[in-house]
C-alpha positions as a Python dict, from the first residue, in 0.01 Angstrom:
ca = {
    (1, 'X'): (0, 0, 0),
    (2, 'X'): (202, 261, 139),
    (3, 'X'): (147, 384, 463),
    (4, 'X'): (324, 675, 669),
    (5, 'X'): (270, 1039, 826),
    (6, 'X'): (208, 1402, 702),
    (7, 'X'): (298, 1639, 985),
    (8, 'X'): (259, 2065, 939),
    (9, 'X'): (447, 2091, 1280),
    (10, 'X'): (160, 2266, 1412),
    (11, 'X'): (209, 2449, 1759),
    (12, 'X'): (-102, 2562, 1923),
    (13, 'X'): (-173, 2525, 2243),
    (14, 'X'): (-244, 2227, 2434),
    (15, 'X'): (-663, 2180, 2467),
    (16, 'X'): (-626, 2064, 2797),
    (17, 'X'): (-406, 2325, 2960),
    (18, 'X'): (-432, 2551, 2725),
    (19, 'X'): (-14, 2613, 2718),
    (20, 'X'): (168, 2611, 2384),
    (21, 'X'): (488, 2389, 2380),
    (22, 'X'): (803, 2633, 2309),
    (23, 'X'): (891, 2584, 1953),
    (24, 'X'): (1247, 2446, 2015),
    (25, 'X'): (1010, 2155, 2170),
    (26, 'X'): (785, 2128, 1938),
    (27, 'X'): (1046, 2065, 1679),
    (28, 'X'): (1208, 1797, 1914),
    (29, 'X'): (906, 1615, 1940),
    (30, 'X'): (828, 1584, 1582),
    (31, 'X'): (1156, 1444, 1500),
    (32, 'X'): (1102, 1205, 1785),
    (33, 'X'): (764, 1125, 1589),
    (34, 'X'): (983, 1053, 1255),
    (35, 'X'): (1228, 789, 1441),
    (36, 'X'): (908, 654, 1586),
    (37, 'X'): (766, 611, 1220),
    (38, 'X'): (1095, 471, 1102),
    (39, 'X'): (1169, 206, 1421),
    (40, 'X'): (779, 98, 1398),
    (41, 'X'): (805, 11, 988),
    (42, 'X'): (576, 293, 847),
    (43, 'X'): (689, 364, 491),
    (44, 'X'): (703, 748, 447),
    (45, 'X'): (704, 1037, 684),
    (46, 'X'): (608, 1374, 488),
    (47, 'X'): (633, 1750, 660),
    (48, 'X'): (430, 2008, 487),
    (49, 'X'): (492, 2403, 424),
    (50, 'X'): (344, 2654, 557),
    (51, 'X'): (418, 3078, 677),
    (52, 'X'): (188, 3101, 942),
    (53, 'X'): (209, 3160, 1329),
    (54, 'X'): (57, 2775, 1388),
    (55, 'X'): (263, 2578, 1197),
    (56, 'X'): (689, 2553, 1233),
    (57, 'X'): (726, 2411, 874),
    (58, 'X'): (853, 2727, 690),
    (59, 'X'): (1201, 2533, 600),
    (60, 'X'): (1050, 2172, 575),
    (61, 'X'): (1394, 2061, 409),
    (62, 'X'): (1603, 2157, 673),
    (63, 'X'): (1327, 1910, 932),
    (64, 'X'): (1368, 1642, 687),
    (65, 'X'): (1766, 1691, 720),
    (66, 'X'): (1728, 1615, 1127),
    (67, 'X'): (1503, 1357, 980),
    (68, 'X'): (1727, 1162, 737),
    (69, 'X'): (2007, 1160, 972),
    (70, 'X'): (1793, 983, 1257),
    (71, 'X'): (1634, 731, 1072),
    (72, 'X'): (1729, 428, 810),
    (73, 'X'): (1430, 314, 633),
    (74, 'X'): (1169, 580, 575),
    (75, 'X'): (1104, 779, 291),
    (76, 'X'): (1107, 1124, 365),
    (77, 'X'): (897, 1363, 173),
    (78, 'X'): (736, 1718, 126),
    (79, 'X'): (370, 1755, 231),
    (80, 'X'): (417, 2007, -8),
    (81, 'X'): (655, 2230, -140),
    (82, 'X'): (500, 2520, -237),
    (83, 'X'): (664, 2528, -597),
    (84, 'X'): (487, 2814, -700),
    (85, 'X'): (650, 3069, -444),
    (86, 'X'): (1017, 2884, -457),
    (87, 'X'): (1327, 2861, -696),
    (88, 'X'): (1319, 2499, -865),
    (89, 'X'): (1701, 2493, -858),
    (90, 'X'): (1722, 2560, -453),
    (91, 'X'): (1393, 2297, -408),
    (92, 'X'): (1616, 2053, -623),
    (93, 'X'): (1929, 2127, -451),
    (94, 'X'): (1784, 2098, -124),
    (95, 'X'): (1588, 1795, -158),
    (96, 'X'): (1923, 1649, -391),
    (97, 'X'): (2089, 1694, -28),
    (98, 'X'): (1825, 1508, 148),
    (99, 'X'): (1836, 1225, -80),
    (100, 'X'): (2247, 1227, 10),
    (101, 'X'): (2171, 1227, 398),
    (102, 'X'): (1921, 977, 361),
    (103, 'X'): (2106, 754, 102),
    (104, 'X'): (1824, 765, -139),
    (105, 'X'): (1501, 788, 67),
    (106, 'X'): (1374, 1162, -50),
    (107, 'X'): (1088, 1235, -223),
    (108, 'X'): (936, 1581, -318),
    (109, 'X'): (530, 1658, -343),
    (110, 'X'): (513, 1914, -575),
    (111, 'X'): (197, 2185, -485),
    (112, 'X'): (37, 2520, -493),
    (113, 'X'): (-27, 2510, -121),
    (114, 'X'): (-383, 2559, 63),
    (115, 'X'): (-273, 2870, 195),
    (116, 'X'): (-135, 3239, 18),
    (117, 'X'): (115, 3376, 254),
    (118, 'X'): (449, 3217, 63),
    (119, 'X'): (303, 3471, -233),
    (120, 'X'): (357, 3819, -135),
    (121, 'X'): (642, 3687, 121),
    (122, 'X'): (853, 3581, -161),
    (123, 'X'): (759, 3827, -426),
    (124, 'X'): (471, 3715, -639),
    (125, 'X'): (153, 3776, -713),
    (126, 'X'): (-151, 3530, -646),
    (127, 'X'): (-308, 3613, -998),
    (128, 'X'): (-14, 3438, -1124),
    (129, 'X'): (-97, 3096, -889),
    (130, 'X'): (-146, 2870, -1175),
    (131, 'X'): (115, 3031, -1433),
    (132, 'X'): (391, 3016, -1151),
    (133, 'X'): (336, 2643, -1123),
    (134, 'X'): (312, 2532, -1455),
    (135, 'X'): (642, 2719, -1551),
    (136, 'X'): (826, 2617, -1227),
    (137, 'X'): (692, 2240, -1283),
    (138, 'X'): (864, 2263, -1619),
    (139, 'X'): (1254, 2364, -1462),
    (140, 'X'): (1190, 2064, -1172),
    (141, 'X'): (1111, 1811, -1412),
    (142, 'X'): (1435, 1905, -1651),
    (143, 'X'): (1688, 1978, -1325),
    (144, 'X'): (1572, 1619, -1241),
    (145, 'X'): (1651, 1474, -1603),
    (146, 'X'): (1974, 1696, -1675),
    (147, 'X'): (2281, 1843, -1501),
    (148, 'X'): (2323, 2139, -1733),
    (149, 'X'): (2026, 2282, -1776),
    (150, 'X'): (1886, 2515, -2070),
    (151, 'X'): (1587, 2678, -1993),
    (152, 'X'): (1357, 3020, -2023),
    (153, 'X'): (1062, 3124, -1854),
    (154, 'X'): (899, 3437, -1755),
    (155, 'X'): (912, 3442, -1335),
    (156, 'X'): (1268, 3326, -1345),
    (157, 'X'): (1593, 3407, -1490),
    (158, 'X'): (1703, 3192, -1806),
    (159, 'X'): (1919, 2914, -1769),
    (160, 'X'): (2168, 2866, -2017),
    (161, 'X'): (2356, 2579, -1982),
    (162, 'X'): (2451, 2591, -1603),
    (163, 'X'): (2539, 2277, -1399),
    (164, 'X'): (2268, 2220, -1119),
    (165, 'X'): (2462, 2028, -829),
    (166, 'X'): (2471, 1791, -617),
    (167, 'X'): (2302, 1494, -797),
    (168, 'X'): (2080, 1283, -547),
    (169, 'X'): (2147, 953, -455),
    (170, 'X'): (1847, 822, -670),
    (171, 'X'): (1915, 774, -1013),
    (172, 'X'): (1542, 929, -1078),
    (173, 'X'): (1393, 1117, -732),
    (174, 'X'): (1037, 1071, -710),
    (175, 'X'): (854, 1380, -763),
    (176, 'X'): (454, 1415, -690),
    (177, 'X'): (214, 1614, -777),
    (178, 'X'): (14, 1722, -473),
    (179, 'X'): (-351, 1848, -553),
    (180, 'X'): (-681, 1942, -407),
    (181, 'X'): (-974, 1931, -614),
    (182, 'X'): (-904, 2138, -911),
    (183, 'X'): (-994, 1884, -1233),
    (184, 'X'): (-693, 2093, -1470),
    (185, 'X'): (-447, 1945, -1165),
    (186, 'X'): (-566, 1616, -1226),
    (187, 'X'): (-554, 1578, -1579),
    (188, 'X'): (-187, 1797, -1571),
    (189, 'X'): (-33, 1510, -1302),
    (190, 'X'): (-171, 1282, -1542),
    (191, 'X'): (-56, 1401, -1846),
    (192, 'X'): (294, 1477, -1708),
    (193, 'X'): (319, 1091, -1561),
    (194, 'X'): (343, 1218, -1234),
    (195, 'X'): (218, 998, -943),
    (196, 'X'): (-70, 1197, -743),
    (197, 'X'): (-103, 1290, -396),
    (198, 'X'): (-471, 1420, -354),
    (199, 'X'): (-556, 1642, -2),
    (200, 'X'): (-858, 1477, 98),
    (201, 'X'): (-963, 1688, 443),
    (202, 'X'): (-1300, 1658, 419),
    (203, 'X'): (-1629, 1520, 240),
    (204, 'X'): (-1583, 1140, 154),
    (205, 'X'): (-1354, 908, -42),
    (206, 'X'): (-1615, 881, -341),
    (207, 'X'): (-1621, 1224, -435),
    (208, 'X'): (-1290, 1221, -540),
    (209, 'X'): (-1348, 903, -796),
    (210, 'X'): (-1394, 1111, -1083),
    (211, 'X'): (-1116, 1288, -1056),
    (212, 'X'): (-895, 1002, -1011),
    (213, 'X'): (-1067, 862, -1335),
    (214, 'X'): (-999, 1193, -1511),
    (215, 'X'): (-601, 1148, -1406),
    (216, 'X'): (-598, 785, -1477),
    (217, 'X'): (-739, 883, -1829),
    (218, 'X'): (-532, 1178, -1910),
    (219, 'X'): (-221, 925, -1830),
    (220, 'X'): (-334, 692, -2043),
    (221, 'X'): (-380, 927, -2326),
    (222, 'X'): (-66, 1082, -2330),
    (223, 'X'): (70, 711, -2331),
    (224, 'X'): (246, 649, -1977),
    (225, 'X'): (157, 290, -1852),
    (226, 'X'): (-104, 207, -1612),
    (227, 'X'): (120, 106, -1324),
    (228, 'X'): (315, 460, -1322),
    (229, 'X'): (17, 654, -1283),
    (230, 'X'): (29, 604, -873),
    (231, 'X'): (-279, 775, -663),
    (232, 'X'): (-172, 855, -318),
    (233, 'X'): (-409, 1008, -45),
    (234, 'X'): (-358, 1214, 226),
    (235, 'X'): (-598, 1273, 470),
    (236, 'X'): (-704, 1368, 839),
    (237, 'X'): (-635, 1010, 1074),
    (238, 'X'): (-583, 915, 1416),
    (239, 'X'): (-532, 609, 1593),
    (240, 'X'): (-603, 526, 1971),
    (241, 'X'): (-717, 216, 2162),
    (242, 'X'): (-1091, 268, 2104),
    (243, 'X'): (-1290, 504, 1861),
    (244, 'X'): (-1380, 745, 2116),
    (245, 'X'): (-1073, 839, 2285),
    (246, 'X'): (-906, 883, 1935),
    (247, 'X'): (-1182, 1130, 1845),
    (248, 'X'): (-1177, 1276, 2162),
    (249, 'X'): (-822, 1319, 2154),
    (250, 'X'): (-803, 1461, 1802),
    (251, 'X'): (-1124, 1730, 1777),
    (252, 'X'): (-970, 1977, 2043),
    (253, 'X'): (-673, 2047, 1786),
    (254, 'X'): (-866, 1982, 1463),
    (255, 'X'): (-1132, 2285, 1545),
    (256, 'X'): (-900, 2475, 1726),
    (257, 'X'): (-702, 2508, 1364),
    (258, 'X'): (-1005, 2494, 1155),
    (259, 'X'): (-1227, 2759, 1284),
    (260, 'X'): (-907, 3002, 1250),
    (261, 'X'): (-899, 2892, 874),
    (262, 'X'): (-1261, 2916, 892),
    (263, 'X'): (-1250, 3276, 1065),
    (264, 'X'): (-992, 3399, 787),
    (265, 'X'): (-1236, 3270, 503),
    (266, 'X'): (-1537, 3433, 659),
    (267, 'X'): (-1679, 3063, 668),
    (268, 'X'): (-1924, 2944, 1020),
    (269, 'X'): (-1733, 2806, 1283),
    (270, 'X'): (-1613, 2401, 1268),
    (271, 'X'): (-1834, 2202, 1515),
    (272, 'X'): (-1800, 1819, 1692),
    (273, 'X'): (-2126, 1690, 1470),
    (274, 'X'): (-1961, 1778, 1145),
    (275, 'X'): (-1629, 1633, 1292),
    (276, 'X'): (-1821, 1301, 1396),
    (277, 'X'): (-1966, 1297, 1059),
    (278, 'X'): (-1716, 1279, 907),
    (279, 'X'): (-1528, 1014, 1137),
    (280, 'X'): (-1770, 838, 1091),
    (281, 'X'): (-1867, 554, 785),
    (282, 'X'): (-1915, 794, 516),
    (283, 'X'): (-1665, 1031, 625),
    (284, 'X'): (-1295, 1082, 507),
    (285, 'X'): (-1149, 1116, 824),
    (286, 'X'): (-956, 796, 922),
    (287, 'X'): (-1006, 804, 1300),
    (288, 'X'): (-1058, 519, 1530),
    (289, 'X'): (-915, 223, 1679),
    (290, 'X'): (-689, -24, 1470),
    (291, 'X'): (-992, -198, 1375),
    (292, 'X'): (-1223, 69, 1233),
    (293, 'X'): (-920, 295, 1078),
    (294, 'X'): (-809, -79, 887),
    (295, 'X'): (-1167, -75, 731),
    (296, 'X'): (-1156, 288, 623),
    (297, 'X'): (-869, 216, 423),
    (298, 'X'): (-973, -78, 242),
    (299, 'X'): (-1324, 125, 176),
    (300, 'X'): (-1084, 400, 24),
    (301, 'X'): (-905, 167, -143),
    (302, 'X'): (-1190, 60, -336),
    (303, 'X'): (-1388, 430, -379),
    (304, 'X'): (-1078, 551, -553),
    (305, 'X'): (-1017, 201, -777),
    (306, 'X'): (-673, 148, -572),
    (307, 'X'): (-421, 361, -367),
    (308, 'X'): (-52, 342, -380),
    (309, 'X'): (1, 530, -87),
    (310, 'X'): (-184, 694, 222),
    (311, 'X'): (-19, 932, 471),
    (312, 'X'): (-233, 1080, 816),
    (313, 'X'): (-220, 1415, 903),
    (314, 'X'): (-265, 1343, 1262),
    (315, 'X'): (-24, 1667, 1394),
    (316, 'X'): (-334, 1891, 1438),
    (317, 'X'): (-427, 1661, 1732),
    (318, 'X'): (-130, 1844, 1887),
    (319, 'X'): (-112, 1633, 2221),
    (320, 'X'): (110, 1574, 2463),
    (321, 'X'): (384, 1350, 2307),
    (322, 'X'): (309, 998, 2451),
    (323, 'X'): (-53, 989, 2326),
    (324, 'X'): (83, 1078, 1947),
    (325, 'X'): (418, 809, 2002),
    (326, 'X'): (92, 573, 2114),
    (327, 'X'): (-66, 665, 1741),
    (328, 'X'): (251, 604, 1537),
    (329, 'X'): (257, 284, 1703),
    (330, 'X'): (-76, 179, 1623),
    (331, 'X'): (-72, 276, 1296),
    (332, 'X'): (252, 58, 1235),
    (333, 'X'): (231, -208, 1410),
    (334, 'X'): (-154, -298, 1390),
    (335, 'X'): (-318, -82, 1079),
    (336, 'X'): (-51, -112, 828),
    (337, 'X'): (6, -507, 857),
    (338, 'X'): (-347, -569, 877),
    (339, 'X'): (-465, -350, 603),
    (340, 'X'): (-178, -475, 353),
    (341, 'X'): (-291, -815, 484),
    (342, 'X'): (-649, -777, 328),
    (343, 'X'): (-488, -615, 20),
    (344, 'X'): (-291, -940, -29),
    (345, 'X'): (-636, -1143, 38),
    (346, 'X'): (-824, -937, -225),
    (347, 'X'): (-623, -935, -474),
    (348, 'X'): (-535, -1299, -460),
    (349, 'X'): (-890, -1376, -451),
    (350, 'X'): (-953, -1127, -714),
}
């Protein structure tokens, strides 16, 4: 299994101080978190989009630039492009260049986003969510099979022929499909062939079981082998020495972002008990020591029927640096060995 990071480069302010890091900081920091993924053996590091005041991802191709130019090994991935509100060809391009930099180590997670704001910014309308993404699926997937390109839609101009440059370094750049918990985005991923990344920020792994079926199905049906049809999670995760000071250390941040969201959606304020909750057994929040975060896996693992890949969002803990250099180092050092250990164990067994 796959193990790395999702990071929104959120900037709020610090819990304990209550001072916000200046955003030229911020940004230093999280590439500082990337090299620290890379030197400790993670496998992917993915930054996320987003047009709001709290997060400094609004150009996540130009962070995984800095990113693929200080680092050698890890993958390097969108957490996700907001397809809907972009231009295919400049998402290809950009991510094209990335794969260049990085000499074959970029990846894109196609999405819709969890948020609206890229909508009006860049000139669409919401009522057009799903339409946008279908259509703007359709150009990705044929820039990433063809250099002149023949296409027509209805949100973007034709294409008639025109050569889409530069080529990445991959002969075939991986390309996602990020989702939430819409069924139709299941079966589509499936149907397409496209590996899954499912956004798992609350409730529990098992919920989401029939909705991996329903992609694993779909796949199946429209004849694309078992092995390509990859499931990927990403979810809330933290690791520190002992279960309460990784808690402890990631609520502040958590409900500081969360009852904003929560404000904005006219939905009750987030509180500690439904944070234990769900750091706790049942819960999908993969927060704990090395020990109790390695067991969380596995039980994912096994709700879903197997996981190819599993990134943390651990950057709305927004600490000081040290504490989330400490996580990284947990997480790659002590989780990912041990959990691929018991993979290796179980399946040989099995």
């Amino acid at each position: 299994m796959e193990i790395g990071i999702d990071s929104f480069a959120a900037t709020i302010p610090n819990p304990a101080t209550g001072l916000t890091a200046p955003p030229a900081d911020r940004i230093e920091a999280l590439l500082a978190e990337v090299e620290t993924a890379d030197r400790v053996g993670l496998d992917v590091f993915g930054i996320g989009e987003h047009h709001r005041k709290e997060f400094l991802d609004s150009a996540p191709a130009i962070l995984l630039a800095a990113a693929a130019a200080r680092t050698k090994r890890i993958r390097l991935t969108s957490a996700v492009t907001v397809l809907s509100a972009a231009d295919p060809v400049r998402v290809f391009q950009d991510f094209a260049t990335i794969d260049l930099i990085s000499k074959g180590r970029a990846e894109i997670v196609a999405g819709r986003g969890s948020f609206g704001e890229a909508y009006p910014l860049y000139g669409f309308a919401m009522n057009d969510y799903d339409d946008l993404f279908v259509e703007k699926l359709d150009l990705l997937l044929k820039l990433r099979e063809e250099t002149n390109v023949t296409w027509r839609g209805r949100f973007r101009p034709a294409l008639t022929g025109q050569s889409v440059y530069p080529r990445p370094h991959q002969p075939k750049m991986p390309i996602w499909l990020g989702v939430g918990g819409t069924p139709q985005s299941f079966a589509r991923a499936g149907t397409l062939g496209l590996p899954l990344m499912v956004a798992i920020i609350g409730g529990s792994f098992d919920r989401f079981r029939p909705l991996v079926d329903l992609y694993r199905e779909a796949g199946q049906r429209a004849g694309h082998a078992p092995e390509t049809l990859k499931v990927g999670v990403h979810a809330m995760g933290f690791v520190a020495e002992t279960d309460q000071k990784a808690a402890d250390a990631f609520f502040p941040g958590w409900a500081h972002i969360f009852t904003e969201v929560r404000r904005e959606r006219g939905w009750p304020t987030a509180t500690r008990a439904q944070f234990d909750a769900m750091s706790g057994p049942q819960g999908s929040f993969l927060i704990g020591n090395p020990q109790t975060v390695r067991d969380k896996i596995i039980a994912a693992d096994k709700s879903l029927g197997g996981i190819s890949r599993i990134t943390f969002q651990m950057s709305s803990a927004m600490l000081e640096t040290e504490a989330m250099q400490r996580s990284i180092e947990l997480l790659g050092n002590e989780v990912a060995p041990a959990v691929n250990e018991t993979l290796k164990k179980v399946s040989h067994h099995g």
